[in-house]
mmCIF file of C-alpha atoms and ligand atoms in Angstrom:
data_model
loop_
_atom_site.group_PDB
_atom_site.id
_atom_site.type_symbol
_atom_site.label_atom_id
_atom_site.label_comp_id
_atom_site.label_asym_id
_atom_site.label_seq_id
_atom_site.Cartn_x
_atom_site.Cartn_y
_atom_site.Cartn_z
ATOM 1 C CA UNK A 1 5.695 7.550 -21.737
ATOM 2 C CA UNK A 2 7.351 8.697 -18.740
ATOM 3 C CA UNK A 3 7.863 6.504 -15.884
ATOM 4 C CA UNK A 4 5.150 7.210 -13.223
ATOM 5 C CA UNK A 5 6.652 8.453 -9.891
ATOM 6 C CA UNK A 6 5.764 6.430 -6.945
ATOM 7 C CA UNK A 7 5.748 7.581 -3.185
ATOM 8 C CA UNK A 8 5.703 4.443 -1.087
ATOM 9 C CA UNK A 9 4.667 4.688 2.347
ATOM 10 C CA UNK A 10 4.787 1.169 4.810
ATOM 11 C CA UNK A 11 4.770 0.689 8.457
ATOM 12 C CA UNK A 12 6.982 -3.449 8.365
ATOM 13 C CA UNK A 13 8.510 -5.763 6.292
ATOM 14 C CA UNK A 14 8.084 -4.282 2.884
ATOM 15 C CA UNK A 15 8.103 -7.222 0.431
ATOM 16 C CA UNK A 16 4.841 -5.580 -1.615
ATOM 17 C CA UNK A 17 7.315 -2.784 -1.568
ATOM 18 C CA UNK A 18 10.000 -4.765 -2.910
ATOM 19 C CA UNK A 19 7.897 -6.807 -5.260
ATOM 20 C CA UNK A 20 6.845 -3.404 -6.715
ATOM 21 C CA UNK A 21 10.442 -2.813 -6.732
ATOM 22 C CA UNK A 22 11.112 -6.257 -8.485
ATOM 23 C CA UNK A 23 8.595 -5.483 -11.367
ATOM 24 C CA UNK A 24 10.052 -1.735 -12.346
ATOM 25 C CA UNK A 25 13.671 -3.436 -12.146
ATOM 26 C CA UNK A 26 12.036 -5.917 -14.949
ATOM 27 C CA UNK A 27 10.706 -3.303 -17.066
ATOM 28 C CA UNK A 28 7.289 -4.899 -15.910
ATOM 29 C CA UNK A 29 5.804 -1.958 -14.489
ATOM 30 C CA UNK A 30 7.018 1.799 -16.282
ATOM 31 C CA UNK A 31 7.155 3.374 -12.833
ATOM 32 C CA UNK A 32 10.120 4.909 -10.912
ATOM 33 C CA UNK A 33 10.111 5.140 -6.688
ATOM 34 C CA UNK A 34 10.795 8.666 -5.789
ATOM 35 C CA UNK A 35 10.934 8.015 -2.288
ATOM 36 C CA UNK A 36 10.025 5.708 0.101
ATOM 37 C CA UNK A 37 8.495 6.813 3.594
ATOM 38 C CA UNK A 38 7.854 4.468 7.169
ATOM 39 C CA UNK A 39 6.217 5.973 10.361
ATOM 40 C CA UNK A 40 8.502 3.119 11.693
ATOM 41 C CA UNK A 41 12.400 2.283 11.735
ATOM 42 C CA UNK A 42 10.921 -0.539 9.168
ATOM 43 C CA UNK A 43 12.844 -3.075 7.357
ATOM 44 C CA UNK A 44 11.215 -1.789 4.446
ATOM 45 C CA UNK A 45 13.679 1.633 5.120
ATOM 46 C CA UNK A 46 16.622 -0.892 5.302
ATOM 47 C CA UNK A 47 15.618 -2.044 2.100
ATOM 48 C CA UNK A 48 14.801 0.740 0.524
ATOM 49 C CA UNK A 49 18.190 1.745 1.963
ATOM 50 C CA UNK A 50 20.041 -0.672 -0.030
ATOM 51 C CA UNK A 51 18.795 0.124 -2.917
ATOM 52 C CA UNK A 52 19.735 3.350 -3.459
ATOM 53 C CA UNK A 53 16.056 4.713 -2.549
ATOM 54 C CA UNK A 54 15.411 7.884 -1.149
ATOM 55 C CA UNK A 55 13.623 7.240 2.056
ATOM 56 C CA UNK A 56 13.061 8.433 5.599
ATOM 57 C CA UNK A 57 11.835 7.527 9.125
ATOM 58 C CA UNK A 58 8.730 10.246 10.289
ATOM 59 C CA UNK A 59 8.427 9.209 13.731
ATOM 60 C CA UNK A 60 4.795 10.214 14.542
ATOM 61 C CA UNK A 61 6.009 10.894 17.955
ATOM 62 C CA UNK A 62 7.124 14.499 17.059
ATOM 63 C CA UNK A 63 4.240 15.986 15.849
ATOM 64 C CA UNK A 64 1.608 17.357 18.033
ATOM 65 C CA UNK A 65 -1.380 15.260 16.143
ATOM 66 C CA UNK A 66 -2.222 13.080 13.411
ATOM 67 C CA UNK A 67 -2.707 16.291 10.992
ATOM 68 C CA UNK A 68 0.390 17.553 11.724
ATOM 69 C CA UNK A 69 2.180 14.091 11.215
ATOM 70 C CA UNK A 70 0.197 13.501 8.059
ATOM 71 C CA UNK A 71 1.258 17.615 6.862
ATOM 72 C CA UNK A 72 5.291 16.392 7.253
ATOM 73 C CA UNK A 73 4.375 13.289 5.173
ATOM 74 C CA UNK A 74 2.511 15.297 2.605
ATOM 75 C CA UNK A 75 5.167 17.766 1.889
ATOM 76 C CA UNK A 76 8.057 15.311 1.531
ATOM 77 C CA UNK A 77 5.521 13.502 -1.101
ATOM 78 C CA UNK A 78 5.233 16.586 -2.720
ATOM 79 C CA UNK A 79 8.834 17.646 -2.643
ATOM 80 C CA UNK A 80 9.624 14.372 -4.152
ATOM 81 C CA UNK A 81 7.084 14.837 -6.756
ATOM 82 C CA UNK A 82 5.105 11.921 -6.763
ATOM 83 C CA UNK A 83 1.976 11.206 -9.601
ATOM 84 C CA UNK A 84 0.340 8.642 -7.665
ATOM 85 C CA UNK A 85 0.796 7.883 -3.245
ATOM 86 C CA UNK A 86 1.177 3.847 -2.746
ATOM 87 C CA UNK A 87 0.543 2.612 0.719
ATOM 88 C CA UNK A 88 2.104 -0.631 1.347
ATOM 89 C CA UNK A 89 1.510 -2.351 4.715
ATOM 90 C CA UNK A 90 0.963 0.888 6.142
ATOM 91 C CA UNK A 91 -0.604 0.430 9.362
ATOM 92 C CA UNK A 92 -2.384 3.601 10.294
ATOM 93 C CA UNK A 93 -5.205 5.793 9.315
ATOM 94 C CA UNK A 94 -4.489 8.819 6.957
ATOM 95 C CA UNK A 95 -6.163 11.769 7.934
ATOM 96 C CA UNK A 96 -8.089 14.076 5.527
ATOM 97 C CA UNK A 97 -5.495 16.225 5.301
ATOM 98 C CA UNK A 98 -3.182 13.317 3.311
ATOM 99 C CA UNK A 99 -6.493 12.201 1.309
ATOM 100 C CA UNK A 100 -7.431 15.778 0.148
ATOM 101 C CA UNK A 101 -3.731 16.420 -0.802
ATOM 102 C CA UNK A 102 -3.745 13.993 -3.170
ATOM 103 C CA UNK A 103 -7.339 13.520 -4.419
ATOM 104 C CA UNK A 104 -7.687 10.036 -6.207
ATOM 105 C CA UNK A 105 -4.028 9.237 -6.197
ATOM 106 C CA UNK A 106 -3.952 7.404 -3.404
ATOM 107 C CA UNK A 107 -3.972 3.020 -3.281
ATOM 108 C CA UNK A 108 -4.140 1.045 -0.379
ATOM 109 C CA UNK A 109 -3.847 -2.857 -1.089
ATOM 110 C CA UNK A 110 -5.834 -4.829 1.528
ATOM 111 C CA UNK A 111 -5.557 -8.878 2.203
ATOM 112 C CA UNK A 112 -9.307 -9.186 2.075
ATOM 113 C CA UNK A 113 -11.474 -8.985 -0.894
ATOM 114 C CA UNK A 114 -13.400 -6.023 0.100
ATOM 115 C CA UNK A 115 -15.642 -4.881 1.193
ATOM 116 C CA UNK A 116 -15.751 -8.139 3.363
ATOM 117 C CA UNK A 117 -12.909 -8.345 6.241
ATOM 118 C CA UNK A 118 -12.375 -4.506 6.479
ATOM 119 C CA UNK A 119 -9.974 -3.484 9.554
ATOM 120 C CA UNK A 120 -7.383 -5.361 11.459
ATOM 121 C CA UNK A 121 -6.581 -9.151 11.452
ATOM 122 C CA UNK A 122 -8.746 -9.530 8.021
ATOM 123 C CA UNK A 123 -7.063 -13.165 7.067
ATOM 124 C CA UNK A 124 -8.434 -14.032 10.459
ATOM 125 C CA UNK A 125 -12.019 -12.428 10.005
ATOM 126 C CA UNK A 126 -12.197 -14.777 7.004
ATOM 127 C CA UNK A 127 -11.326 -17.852 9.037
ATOM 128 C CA UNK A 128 -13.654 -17.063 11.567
ATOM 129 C CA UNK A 129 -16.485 -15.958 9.054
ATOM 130 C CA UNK A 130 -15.869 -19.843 7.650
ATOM 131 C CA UNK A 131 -15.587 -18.623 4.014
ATOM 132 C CA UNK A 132 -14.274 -20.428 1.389
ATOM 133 C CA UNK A 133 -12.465 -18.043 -0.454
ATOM 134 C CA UNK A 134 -10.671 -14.920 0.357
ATOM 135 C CA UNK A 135 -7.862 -12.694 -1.505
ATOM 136 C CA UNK A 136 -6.735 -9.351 -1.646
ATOM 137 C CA UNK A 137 -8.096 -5.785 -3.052
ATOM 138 C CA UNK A 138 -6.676 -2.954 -4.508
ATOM 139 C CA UNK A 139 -8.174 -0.085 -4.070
ATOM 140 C CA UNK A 140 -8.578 3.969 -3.748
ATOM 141 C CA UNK A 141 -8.443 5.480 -0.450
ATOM 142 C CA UNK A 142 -10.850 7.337 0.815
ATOM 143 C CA UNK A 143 -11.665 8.856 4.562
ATOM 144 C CA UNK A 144 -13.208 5.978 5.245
ATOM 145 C CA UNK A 145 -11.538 2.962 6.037
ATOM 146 C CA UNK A 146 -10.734 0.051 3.157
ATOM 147 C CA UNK A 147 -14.043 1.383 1.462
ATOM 148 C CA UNK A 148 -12.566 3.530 -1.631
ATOM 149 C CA UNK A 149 -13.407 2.552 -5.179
ATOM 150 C CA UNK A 150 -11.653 -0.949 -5.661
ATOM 151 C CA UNK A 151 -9.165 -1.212 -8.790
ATOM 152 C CA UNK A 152 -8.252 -4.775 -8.661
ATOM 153 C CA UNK A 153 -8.941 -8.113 -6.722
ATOM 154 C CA UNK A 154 -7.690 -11.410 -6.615
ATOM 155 C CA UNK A 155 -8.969 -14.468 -4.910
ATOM 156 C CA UNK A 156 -7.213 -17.366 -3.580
ATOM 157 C CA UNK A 157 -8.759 -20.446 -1.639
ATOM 158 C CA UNK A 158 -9.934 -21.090 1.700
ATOM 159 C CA UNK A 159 -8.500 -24.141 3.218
ATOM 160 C CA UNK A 160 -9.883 -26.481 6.031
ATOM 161 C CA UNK A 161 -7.043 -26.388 7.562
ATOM 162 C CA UNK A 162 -5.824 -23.024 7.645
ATOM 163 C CA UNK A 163 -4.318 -20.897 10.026
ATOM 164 C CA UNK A 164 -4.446 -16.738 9.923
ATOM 165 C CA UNK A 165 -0.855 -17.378 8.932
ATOM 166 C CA UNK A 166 -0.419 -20.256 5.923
ATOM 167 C CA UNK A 167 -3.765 -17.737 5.086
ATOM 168 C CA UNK A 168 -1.753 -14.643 4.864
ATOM 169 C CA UNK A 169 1.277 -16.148 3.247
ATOM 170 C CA UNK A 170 -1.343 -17.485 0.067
ATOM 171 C CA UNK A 171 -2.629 -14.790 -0.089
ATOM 172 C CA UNK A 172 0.503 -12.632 -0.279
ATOM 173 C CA UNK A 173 1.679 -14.311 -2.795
ATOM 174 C CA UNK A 174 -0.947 -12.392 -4.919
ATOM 175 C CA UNK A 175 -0.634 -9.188 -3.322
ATOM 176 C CA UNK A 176 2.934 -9.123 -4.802
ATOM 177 C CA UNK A 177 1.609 -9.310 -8.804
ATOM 178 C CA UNK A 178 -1.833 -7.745 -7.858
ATOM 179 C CA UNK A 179 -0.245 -4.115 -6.605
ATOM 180 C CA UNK A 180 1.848 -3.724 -9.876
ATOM 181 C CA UNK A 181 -0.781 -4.851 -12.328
ATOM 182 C CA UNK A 182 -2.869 -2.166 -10.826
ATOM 183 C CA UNK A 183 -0.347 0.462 -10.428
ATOM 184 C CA UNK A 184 0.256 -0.204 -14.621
ATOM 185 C CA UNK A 185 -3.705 -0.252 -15.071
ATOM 186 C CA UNK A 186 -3.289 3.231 -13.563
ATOM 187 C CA UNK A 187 -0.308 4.458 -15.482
ATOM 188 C CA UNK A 188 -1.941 3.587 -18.542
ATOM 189 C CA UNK A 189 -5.634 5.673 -17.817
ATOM 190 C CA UNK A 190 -3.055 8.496 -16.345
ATOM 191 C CA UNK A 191 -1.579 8.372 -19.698
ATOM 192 C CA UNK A 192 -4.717 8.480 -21.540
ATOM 193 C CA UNK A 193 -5.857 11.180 -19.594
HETATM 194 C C1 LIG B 201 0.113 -6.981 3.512
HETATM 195 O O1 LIG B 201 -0.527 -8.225 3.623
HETATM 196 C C2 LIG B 201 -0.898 -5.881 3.270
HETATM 197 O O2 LIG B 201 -1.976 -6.277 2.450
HETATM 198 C C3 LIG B 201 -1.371 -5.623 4.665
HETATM 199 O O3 LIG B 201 -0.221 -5.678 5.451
HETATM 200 C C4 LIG B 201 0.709 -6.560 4.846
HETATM 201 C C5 LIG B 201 2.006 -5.795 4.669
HETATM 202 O O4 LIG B 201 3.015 -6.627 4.213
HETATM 203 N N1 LIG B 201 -2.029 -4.356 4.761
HETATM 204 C C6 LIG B 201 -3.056 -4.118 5.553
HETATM 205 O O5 LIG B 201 -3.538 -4.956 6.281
HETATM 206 C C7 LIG B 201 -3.576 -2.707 5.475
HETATM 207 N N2 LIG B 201 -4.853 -2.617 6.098
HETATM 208 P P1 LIG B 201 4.339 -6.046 3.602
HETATM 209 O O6 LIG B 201 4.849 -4.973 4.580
HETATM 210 O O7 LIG B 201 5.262 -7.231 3.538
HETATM 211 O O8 LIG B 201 4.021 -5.460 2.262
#
């Protein structure tokens, strides 16, 4: 089976990028990255830098709208040849000219089991909602925001004492198994296909 090709686009840090990385390095996950894209000069770039990734800064800034920023991000997804769009910490809303490019091949991992928490700050939402348990969601994207079809969730405790911070960092620690068991789930139906 060939390796599924992965265009990873983040807006930060990039450690669900590089714990996707991890897994294809240990013949976890049959998936190769093709190229990896920021709308940011990210850390995740540097990264991706360093390990011999193909990847690129698309400062918004230069394009006339969101359409015509998501049209450059579309055709160097395309040029790359990507089977299936990852976004990874990336912190802005993709038009419908991105979704319809790419219909269904699109996942979007969210630190909220959805559809609770949708949005910004969701670790916080679920400290301020007083709920005992929260997680994280893989799922489709759709045009409408953190509501696509969900793939895979994991949940992870609540604690009295938490702060949107020890929150995030628990539940990160899932993200970074969660996004590659899904991304294989996926591989495997695209194979089937
Ligand atoms: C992750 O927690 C991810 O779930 C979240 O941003 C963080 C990125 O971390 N994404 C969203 O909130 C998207 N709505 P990373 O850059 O280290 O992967």
């Amino acid at each position: 089976m060939a390796p599924l090709r992965l265009g990873i686009l983040g807006s930060g840090r990039g450690s669900n990028f590089l714990a996707i990385s991890k897994h294809i390095q240990e013949a976890d996950l049959n998936a190769e990255i093709a190229i990896v894209l920021s709308d940011k000069p990210s850390v995740m770039l540097e990264k991706a830098h360093e390990l011999g990734l193909k990847n690129e800064f698309v400062d918004p800034k230069r394009f006339a709208s969101r359409e015509r920023f998501d049209e450059a991000l579309v055709s160097r997804l395309l040029a790359a040849k990507v089977d299936l769009v990852v976004l990874a910490g990336y912190m802005r809303i993709v038009s419908d000219i991105f979704i319809n490019a790419f219909p269904r091949h699109i996942l979007n991992i969210h630190p909220s089991l959805l559809p609770l928490f949708k949005g910004l700050h969701p670790q916080q939402q679920a400290l301020d909602a007083g709920v005992k348990e929260s997680g994280c969601s893989v799922h489709w994207v759709t045009s409408e925001l953190d509501s696509g079809p969900i793939v895979l969730q994991k949940s992870v405790p609540v604690l009295p004492d938490d702060t949107e911070q020890s929150l995030s960092a628990r539940i990160l620690v899932e993200e970074h198994t969660l996004y590659s068991q899904a991304i294989s789930l996926i591989a495997k139906e695209m194979e089937s296909r």
